[in-house]
JSON list of C-alpha atoms in Angstrom, two decimals:
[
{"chain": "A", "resi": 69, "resn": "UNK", "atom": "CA", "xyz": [0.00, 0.00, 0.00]},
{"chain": "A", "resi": 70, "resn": "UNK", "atom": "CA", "xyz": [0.64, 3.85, -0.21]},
{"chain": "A", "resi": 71, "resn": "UNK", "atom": "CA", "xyz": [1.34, 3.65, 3.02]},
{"chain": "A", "resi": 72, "resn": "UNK", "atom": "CA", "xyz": [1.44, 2.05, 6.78]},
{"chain": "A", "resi": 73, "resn": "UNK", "atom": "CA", "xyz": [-1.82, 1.28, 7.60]},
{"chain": "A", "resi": 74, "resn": "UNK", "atom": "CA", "xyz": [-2.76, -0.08, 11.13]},
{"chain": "A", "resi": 75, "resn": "UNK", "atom": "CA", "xyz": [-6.54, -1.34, 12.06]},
{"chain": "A", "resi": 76, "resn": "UNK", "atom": "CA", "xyz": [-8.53, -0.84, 13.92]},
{"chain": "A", "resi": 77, "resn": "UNK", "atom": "CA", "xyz": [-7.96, 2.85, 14.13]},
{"chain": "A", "resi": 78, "resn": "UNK", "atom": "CA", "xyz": [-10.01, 2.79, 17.79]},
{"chain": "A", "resi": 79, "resn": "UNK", "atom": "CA", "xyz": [-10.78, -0.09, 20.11]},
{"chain": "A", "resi": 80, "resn": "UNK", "atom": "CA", "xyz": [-12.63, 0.00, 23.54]},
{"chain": "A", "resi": 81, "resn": "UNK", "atom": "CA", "xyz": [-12.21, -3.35, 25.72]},
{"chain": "A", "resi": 82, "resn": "UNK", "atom": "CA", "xyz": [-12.82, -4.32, 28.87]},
{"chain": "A", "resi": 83, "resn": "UNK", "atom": "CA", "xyz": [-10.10, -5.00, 31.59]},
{"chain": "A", "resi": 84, "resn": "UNK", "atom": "CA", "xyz": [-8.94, -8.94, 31.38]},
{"chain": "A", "resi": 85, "resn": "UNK", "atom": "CA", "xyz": [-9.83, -9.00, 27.93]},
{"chain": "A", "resi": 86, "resn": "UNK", "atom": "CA", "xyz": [-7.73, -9.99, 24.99]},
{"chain": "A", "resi": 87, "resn": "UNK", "atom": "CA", "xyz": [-6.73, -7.67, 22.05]},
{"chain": "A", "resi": 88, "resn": "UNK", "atom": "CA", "xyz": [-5.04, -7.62, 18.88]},
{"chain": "A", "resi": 89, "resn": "UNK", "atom": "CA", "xyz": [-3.70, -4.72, 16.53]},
{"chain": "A", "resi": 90, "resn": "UNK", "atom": "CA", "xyz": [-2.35, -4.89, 13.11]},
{"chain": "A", "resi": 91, "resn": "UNK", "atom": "CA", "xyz": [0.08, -3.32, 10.83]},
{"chain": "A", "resi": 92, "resn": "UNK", "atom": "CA", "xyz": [0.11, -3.70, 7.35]},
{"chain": "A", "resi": 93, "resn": "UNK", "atom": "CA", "xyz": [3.68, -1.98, 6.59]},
{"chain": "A", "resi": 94, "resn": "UNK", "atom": "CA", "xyz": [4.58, -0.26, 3.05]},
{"chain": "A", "resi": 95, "resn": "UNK", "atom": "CA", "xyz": [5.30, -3.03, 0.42]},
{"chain": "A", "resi": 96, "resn": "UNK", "atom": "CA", "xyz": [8.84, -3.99, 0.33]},
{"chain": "A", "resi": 97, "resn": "UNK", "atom": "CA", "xyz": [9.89, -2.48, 3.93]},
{"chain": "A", "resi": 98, "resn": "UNK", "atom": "CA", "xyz": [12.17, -5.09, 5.98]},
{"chain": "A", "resi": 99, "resn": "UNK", "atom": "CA", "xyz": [11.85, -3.63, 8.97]},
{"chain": "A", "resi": 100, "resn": "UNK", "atom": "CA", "xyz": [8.71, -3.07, 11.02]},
{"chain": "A", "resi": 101, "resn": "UNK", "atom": "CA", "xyz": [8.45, -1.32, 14.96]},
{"chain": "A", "resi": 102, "resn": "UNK", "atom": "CA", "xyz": [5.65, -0.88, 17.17]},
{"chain": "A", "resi": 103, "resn": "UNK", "atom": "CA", "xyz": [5.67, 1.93, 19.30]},
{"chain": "A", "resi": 104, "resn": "UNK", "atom": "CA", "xyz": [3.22, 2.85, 22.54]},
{"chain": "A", "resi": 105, "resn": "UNK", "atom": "CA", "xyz": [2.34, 6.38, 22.97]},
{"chain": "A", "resi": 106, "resn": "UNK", "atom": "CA", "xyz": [0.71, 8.31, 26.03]},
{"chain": "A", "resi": 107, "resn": "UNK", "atom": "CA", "xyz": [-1.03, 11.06, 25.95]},
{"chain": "A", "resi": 108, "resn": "UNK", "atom": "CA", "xyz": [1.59, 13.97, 26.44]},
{"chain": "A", "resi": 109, "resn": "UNK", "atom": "CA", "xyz": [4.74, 12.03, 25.86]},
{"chain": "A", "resi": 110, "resn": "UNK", "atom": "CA", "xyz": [7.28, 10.62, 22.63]},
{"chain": "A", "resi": 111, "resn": "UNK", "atom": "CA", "xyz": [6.58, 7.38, 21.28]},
{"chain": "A", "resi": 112, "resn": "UNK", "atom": "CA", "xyz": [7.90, 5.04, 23.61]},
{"chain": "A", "resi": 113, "resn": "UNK", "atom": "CA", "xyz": [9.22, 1.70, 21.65]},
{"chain": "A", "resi": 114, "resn": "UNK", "atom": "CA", "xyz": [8.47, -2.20, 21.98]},
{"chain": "A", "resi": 115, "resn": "UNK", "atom": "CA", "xyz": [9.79, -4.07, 19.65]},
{"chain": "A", "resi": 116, "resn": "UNK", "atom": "CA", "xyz": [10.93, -3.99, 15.86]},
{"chain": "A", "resi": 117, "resn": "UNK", "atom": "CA", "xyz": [11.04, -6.90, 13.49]},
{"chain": "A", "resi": 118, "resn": "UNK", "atom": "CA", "xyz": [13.46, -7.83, 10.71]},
{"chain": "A", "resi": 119, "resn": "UNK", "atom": "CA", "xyz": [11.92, -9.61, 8.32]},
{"chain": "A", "resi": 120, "resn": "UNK", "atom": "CA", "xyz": [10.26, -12.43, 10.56]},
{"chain": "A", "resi": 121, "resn": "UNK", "atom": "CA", "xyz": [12.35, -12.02, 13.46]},
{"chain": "A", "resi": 122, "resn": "UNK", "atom": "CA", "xyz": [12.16, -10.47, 16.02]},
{"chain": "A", "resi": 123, "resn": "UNK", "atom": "CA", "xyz": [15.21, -8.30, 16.16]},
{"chain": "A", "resi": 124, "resn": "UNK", "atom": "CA", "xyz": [14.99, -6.82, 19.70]},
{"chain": "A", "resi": 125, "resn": "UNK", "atom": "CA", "xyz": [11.65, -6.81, 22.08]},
{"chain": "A", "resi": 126, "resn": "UNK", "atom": "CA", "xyz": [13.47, -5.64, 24.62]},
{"chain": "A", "resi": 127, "resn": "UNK", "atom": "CA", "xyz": [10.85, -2.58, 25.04]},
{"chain": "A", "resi": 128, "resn": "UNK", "atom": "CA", "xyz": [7.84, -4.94, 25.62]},
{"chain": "A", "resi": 129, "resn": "UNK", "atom": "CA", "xyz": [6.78, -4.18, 29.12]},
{"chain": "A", "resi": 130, "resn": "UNK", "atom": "CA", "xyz": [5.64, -7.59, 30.71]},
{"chain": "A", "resi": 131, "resn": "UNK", "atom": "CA", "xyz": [4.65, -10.95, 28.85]},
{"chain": "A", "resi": 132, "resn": "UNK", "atom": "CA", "xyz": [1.49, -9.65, 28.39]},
{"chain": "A", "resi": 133, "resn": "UNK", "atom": "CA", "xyz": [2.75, -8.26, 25.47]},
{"chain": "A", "resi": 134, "resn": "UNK", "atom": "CA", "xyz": [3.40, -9.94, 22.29]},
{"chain": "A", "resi": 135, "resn": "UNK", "atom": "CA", "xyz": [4.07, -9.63, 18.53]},
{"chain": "A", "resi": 136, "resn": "UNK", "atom": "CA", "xyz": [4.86, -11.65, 15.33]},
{"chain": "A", "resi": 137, "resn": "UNK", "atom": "CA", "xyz": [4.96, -11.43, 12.11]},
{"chain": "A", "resi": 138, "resn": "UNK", "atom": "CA", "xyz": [4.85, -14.63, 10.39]},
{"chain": "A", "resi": 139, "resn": "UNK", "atom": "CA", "xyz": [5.71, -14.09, 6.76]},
{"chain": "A", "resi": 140, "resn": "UNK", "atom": "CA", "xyz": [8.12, -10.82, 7.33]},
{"chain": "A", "resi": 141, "resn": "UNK", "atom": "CA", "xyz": [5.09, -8.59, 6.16]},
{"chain": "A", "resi": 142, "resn": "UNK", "atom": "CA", "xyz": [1.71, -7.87, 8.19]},
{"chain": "A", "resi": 143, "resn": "UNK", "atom": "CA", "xyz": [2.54, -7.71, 12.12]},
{"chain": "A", "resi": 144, "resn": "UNK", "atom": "CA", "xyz": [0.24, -8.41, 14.82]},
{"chain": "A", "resi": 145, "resn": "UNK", "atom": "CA", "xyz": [0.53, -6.83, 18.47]},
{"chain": "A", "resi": 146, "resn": "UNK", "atom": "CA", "xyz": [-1.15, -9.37, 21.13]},
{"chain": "A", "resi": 147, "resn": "UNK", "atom": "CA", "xyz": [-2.44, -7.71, 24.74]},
{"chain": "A", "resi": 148, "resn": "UNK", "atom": "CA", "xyz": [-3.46, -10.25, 27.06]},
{"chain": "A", "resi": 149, "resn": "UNK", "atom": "CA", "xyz": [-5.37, -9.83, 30.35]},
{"chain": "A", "resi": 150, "resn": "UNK", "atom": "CA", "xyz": [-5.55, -6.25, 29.30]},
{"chain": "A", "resi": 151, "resn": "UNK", "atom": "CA", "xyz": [-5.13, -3.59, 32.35]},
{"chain": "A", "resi": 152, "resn": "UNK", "atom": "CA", "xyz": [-6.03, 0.55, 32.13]},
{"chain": "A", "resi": 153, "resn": "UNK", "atom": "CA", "xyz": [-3.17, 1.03, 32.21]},
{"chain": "A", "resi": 154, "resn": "UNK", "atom": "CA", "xyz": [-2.51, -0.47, 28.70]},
{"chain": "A", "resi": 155, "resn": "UNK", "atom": "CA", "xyz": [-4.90, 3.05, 27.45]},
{"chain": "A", "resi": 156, "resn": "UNK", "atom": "CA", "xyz": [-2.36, 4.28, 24.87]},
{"chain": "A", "resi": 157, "resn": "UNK", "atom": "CA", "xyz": [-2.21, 4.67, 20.77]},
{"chain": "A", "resi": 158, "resn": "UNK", "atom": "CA", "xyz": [-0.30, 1.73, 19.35]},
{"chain": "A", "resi": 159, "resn": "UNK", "atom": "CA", "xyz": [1.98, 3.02, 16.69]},
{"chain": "A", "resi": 160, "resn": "UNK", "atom": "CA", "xyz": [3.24, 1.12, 13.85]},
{"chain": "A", "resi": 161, "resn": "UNK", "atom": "CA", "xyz": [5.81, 2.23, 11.57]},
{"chain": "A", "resi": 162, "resn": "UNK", "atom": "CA", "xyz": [7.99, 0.43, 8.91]},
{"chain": "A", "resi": 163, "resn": "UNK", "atom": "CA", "xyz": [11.32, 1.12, 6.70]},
{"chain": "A", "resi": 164, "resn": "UNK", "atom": "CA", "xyz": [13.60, 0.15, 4.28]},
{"chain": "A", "resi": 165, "resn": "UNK", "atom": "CA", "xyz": [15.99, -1.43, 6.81]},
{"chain": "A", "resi": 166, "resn": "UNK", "atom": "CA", "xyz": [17.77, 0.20, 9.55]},
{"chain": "A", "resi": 167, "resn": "UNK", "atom": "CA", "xyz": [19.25, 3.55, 9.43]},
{"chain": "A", "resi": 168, "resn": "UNK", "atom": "CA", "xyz": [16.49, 4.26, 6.97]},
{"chain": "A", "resi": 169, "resn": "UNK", "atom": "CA", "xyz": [13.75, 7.03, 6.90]},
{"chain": "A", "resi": 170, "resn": "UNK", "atom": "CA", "xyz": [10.75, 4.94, 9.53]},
{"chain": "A", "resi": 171, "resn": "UNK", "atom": "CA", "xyz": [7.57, 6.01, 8.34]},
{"chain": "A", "resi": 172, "resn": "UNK", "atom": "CA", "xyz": [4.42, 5.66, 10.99]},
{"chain": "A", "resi": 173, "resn": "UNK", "atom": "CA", "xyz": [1.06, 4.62, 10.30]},
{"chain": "A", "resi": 174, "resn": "UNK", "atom": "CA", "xyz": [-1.77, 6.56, 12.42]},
{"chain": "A", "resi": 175, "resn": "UNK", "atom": "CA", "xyz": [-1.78, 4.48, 14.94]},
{"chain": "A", "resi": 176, "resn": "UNK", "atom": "CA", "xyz": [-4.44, 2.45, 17.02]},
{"chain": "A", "resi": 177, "resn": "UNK", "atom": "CA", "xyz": [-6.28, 3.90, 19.65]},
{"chain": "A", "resi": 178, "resn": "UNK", "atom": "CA", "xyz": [-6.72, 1.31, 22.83]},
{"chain": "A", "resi": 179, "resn": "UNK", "atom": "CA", "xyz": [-8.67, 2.40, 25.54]},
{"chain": "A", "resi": 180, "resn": "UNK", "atom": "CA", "xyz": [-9.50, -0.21, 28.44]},
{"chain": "A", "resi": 181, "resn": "UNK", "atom": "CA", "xyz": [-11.77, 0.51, 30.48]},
{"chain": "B", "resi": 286, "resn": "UNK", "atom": "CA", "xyz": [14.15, 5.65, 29.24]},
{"chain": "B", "resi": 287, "resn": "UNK", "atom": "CA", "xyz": [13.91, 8.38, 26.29]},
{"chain": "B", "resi": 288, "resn": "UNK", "atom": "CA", "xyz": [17.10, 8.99, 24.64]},
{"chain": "B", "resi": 289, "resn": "UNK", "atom": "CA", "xyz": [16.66, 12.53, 23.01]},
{"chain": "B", "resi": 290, "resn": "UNK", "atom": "CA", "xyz": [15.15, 15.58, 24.94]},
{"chain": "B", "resi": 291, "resn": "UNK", "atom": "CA", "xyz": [13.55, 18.29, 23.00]},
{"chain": "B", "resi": 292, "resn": "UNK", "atom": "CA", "xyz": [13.87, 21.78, 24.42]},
{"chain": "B", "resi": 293, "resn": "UNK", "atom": "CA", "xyz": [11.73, 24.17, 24.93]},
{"chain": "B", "resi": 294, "resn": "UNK", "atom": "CA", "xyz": [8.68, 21.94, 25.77]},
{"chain": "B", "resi": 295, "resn": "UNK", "atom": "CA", "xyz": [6.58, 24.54, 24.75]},
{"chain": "B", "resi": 296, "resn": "UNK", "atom": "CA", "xyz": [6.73, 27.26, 22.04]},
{"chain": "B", "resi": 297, "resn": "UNK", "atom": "CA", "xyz": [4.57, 29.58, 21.10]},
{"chain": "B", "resi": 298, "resn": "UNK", "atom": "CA", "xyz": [5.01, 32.30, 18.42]},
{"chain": "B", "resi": 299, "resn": "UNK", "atom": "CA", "xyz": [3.25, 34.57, 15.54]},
{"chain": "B", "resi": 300, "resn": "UNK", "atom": "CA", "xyz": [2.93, 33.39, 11.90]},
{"chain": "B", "resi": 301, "resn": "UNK", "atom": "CA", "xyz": [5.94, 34.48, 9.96]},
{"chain": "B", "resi": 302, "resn": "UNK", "atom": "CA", "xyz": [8.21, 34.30, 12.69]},
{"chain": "B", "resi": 303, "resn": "UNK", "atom": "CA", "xyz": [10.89, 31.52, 13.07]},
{"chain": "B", "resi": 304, "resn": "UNK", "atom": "CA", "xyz": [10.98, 28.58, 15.58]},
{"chain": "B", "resi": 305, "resn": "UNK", "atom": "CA", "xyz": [13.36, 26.67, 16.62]},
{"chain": "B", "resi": 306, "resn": "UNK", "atom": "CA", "xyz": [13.47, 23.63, 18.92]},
{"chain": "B", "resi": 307, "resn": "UNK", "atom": "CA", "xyz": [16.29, 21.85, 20.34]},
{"chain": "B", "resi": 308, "resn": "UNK", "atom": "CA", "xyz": [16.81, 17.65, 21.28]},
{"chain": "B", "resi": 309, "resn": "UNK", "atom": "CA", "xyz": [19.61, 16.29, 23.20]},
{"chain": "B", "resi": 310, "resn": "UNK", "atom": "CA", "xyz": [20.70, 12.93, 23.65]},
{"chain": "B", "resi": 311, "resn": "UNK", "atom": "CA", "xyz": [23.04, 11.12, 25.53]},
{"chain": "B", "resi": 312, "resn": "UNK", "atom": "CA", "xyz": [24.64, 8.29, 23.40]},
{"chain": "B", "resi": 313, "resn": "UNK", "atom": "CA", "xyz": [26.52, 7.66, 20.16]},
{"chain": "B", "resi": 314, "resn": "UNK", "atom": "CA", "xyz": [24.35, 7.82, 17.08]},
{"chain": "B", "resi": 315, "resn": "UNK", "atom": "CA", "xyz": [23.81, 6.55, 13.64]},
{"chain": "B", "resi": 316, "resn": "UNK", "atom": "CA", "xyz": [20.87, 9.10, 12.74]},
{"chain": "B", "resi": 317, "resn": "UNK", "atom": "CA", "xyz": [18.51, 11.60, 13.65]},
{"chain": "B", "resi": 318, "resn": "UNK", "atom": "CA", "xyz": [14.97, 12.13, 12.56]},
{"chain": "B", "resi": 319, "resn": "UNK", "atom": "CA", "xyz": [12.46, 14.77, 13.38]},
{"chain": "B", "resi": 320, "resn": "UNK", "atom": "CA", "xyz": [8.92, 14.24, 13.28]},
{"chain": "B", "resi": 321, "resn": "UNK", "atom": "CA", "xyz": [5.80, 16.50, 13.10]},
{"chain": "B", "resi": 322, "resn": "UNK", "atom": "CA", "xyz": [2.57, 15.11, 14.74]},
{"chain": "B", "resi": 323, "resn": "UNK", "atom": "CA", "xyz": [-0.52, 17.10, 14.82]},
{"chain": "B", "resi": 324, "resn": "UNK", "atom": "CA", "xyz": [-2.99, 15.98, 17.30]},
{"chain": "B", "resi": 325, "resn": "UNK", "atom": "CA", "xyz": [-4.61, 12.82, 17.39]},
{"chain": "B", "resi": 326, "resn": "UNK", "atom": "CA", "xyz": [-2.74, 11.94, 14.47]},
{"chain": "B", "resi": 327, "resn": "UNK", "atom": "CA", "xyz": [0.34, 9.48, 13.27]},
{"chain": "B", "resi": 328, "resn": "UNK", "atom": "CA", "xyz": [3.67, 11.07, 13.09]},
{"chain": "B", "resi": 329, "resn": "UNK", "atom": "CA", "xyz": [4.92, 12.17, 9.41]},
{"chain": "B", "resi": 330, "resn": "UNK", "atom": "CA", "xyz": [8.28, 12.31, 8.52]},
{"chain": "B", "resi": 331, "resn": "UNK", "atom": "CA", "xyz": [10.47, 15.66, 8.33]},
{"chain": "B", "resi": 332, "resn": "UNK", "atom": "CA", "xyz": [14.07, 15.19, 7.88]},
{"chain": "B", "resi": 333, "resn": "UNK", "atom": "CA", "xyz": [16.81, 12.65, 8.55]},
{"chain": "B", "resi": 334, "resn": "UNK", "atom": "CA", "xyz": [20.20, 13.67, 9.10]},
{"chain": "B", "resi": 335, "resn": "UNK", "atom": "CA", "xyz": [23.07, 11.11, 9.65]},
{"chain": "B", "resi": 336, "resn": "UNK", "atom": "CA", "xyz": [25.46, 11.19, 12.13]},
{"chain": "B", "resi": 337, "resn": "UNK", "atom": "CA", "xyz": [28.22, 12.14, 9.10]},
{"chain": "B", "resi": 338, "resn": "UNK", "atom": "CA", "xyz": [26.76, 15.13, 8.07]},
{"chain": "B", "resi": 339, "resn": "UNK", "atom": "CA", "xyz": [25.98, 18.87, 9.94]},
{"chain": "B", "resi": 340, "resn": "UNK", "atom": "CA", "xyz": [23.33, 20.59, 8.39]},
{"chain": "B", "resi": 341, "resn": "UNK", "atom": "CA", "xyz": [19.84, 19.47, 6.21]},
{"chain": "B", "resi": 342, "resn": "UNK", "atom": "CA", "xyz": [17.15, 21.44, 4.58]},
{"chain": "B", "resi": 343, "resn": "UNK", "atom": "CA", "xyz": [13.98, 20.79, 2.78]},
{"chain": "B", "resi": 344, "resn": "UNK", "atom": "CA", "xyz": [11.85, 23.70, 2.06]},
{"chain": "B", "resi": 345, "resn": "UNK", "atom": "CA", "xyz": [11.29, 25.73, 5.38]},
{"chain": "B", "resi": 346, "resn": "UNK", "atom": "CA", "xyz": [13.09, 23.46, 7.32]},
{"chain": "B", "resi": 347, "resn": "UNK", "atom": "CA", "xyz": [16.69, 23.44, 8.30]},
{"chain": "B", "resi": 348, "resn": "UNK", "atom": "CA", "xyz": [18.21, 20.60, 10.77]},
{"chain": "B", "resi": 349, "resn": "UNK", "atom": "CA", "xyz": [21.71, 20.95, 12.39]},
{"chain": "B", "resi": 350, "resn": "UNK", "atom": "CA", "xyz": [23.31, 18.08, 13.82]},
{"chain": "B", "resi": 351, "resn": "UNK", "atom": "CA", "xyz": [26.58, 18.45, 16.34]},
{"chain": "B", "resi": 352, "resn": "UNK", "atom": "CA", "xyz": [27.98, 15.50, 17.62]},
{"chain": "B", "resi": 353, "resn": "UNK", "atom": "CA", "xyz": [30.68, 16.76, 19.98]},
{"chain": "B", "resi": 354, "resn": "UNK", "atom": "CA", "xyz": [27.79, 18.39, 21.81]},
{"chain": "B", "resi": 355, "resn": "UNK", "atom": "CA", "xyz": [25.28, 15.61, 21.16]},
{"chain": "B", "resi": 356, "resn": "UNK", "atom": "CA", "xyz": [22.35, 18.14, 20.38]},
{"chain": "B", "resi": 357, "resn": "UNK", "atom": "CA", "xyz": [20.39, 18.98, 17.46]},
{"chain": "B", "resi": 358, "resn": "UNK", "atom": "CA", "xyz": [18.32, 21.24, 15.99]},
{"chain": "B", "resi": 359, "resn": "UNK", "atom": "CA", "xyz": [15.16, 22.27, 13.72]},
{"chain": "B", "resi": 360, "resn": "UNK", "atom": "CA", "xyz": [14.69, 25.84, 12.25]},
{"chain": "B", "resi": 361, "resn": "UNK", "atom": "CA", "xyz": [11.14, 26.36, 10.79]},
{"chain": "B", "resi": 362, "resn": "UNK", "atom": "CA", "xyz": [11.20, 29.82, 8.88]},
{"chain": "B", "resi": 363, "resn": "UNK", "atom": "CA", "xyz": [8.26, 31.96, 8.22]},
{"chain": "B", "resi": 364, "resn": "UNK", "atom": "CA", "xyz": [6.50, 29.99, 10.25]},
{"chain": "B", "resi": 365, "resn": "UNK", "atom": "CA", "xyz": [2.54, 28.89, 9.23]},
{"chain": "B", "resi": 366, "resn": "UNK", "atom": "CA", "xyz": [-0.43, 28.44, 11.53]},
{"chain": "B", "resi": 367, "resn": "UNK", "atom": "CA", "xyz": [-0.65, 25.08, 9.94]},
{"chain": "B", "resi": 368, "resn": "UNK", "atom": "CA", "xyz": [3.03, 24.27, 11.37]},
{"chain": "B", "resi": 369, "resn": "UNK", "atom": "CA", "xyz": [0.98, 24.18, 14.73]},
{"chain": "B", "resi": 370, "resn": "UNK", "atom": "CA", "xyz": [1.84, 20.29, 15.81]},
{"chain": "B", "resi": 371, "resn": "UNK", "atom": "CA", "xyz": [4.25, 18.52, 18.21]},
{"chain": "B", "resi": 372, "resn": "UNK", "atom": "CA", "xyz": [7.68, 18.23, 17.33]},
{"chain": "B", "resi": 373, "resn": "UNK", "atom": "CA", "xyz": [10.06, 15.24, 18.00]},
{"chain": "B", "resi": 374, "resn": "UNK", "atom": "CA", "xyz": [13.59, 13.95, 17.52]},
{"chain": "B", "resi": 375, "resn": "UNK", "atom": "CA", "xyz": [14.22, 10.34, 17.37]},
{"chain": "B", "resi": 376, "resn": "UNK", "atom": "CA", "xyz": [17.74, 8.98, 17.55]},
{"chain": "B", "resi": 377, "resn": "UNK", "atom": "CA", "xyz": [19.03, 6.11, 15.74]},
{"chain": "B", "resi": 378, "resn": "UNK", "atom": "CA", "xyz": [21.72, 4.07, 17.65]},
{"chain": "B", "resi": 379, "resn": "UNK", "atom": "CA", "xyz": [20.73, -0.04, 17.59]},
{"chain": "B", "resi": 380, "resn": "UNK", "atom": "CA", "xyz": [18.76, -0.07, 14.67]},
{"chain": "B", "resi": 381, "resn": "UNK", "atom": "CA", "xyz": [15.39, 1.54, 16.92]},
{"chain": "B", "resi": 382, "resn": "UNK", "atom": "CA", "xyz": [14.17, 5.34, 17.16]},
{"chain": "B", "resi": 383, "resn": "UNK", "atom": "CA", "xyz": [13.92, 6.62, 20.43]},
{"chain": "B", "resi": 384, "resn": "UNK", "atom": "CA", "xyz": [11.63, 9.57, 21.02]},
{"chain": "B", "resi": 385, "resn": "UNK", "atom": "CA", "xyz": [11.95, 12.56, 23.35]},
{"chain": "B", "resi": 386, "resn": "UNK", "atom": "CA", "xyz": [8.44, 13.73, 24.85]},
{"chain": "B", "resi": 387, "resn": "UNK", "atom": "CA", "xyz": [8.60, 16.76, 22.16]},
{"chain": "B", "resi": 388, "resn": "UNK", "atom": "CA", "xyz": [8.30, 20.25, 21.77]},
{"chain": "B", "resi": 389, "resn": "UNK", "atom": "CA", "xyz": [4.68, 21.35, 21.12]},
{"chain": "B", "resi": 390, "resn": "UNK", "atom": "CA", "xyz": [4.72, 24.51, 18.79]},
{"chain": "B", "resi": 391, "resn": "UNK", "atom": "CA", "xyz": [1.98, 26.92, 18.22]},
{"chain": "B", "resi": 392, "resn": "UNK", "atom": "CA", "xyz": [1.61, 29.35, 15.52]},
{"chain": "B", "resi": 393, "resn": "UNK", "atom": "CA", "xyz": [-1.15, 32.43, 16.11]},
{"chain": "B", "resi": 394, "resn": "UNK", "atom": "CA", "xyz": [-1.85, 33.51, 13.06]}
]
């Protein structure tokens, strides 16, 4: 596509429930990060992916959190047991391969509630 | 922990005059990017400068990178009540962006 796109664009859960967000990168783009953002602060990073792998998840904040991407293209971003605290925008961005220009999608809005 | 600090946190100025926001950071770099995010919205892509090179522009926009000092910066000229957004810089030192909580900019027109 034209561009990242991430769906669903909002989602409203309940606490303990189980969610999943995902991010169709631009064609060709190796690389693929998820990014949490609260209101009033940067983008605050998970994980990024290159090609399948995971290349470092080292910003996932409990196993609660979880992502793959199975053929090196779409990405999913699994929250289990959600908590209100997990209320953020999900970002998802994608690029050429590191050092490259990252270009975000507009992000998924989680509230839990 | 954010790597890059934008400075000031706020900024607000009349249309046609220039802005200019500042990030820090503390460790070695491959790259810098600056990003414009209006509210509610995903971030969209202003300039990359590498860790090589000093100074970027691309129309309004000029970016200045020093290394010894570990800072950068972004010059918007004539500034636009459009340019209204948040601003943030995003270093590049493991192959992941880290963000500073941004400087939000507003432009009365």
């Amino acid at each position: 596509g034209a561009g990242v796109s991430q769906t669903p664009s909002n989602k409203v859960t309940e606490k303990g429930k189980y969610v999943e967000l995902r991010c169709d990168p631009i064609s060709g783009h190796t690389a693929l990060y998820w990014y949490r953002q609260s209101l009033g602060q940067g983008p605050e990073f998970l994980i990024y992916f290159q090609g399948t792998g995971a290349a470092d998840d080292s910003g996932l904040p409990n196993d609660r959190f979880f992502a793959v991407r199975p053929e090196g293209s779409v990405s999913t971003l699994k929250i289990q047991r959600t908590e209100r605290g997990d209320s953020a925008v999900y970002l998802c961005a994608s690029s050429l391969g590191l050092g490259n220009t990252i270009y975000f999608g507009e992000g998924s809005w989680l509230t839990v509630v | 922990s954010q790597q890059g600090e934008e400075d000031p946190q706020a900024l607000s100025i009349q249309e046609g005059e220039n802005a200019t926001m500042n990030c820090s950071y503390k460790t070695s770099i491959n790259n810098l990017q600056w990003y414009r995010q209006n509210s509610g919205r995903g971030l969209v892509h202003l300039i990359l400068i590498r860790s090589n090179e000093r100074e970027k522009h691309s129309g309004r926009l000029r970016v200045t990178l020093d290394t010894s000092k570990k800072s950068s910066s972004l010059l918007i000229t004539a500034s636009r009540a459009a340019d209204t957004a948040s601003y943030f810089c995003a270093t590049d030192d493991t192959g992941k962006s880290t963000f500073g909580d941004g400087t939000t900019l507003t432009v009365k027109p």
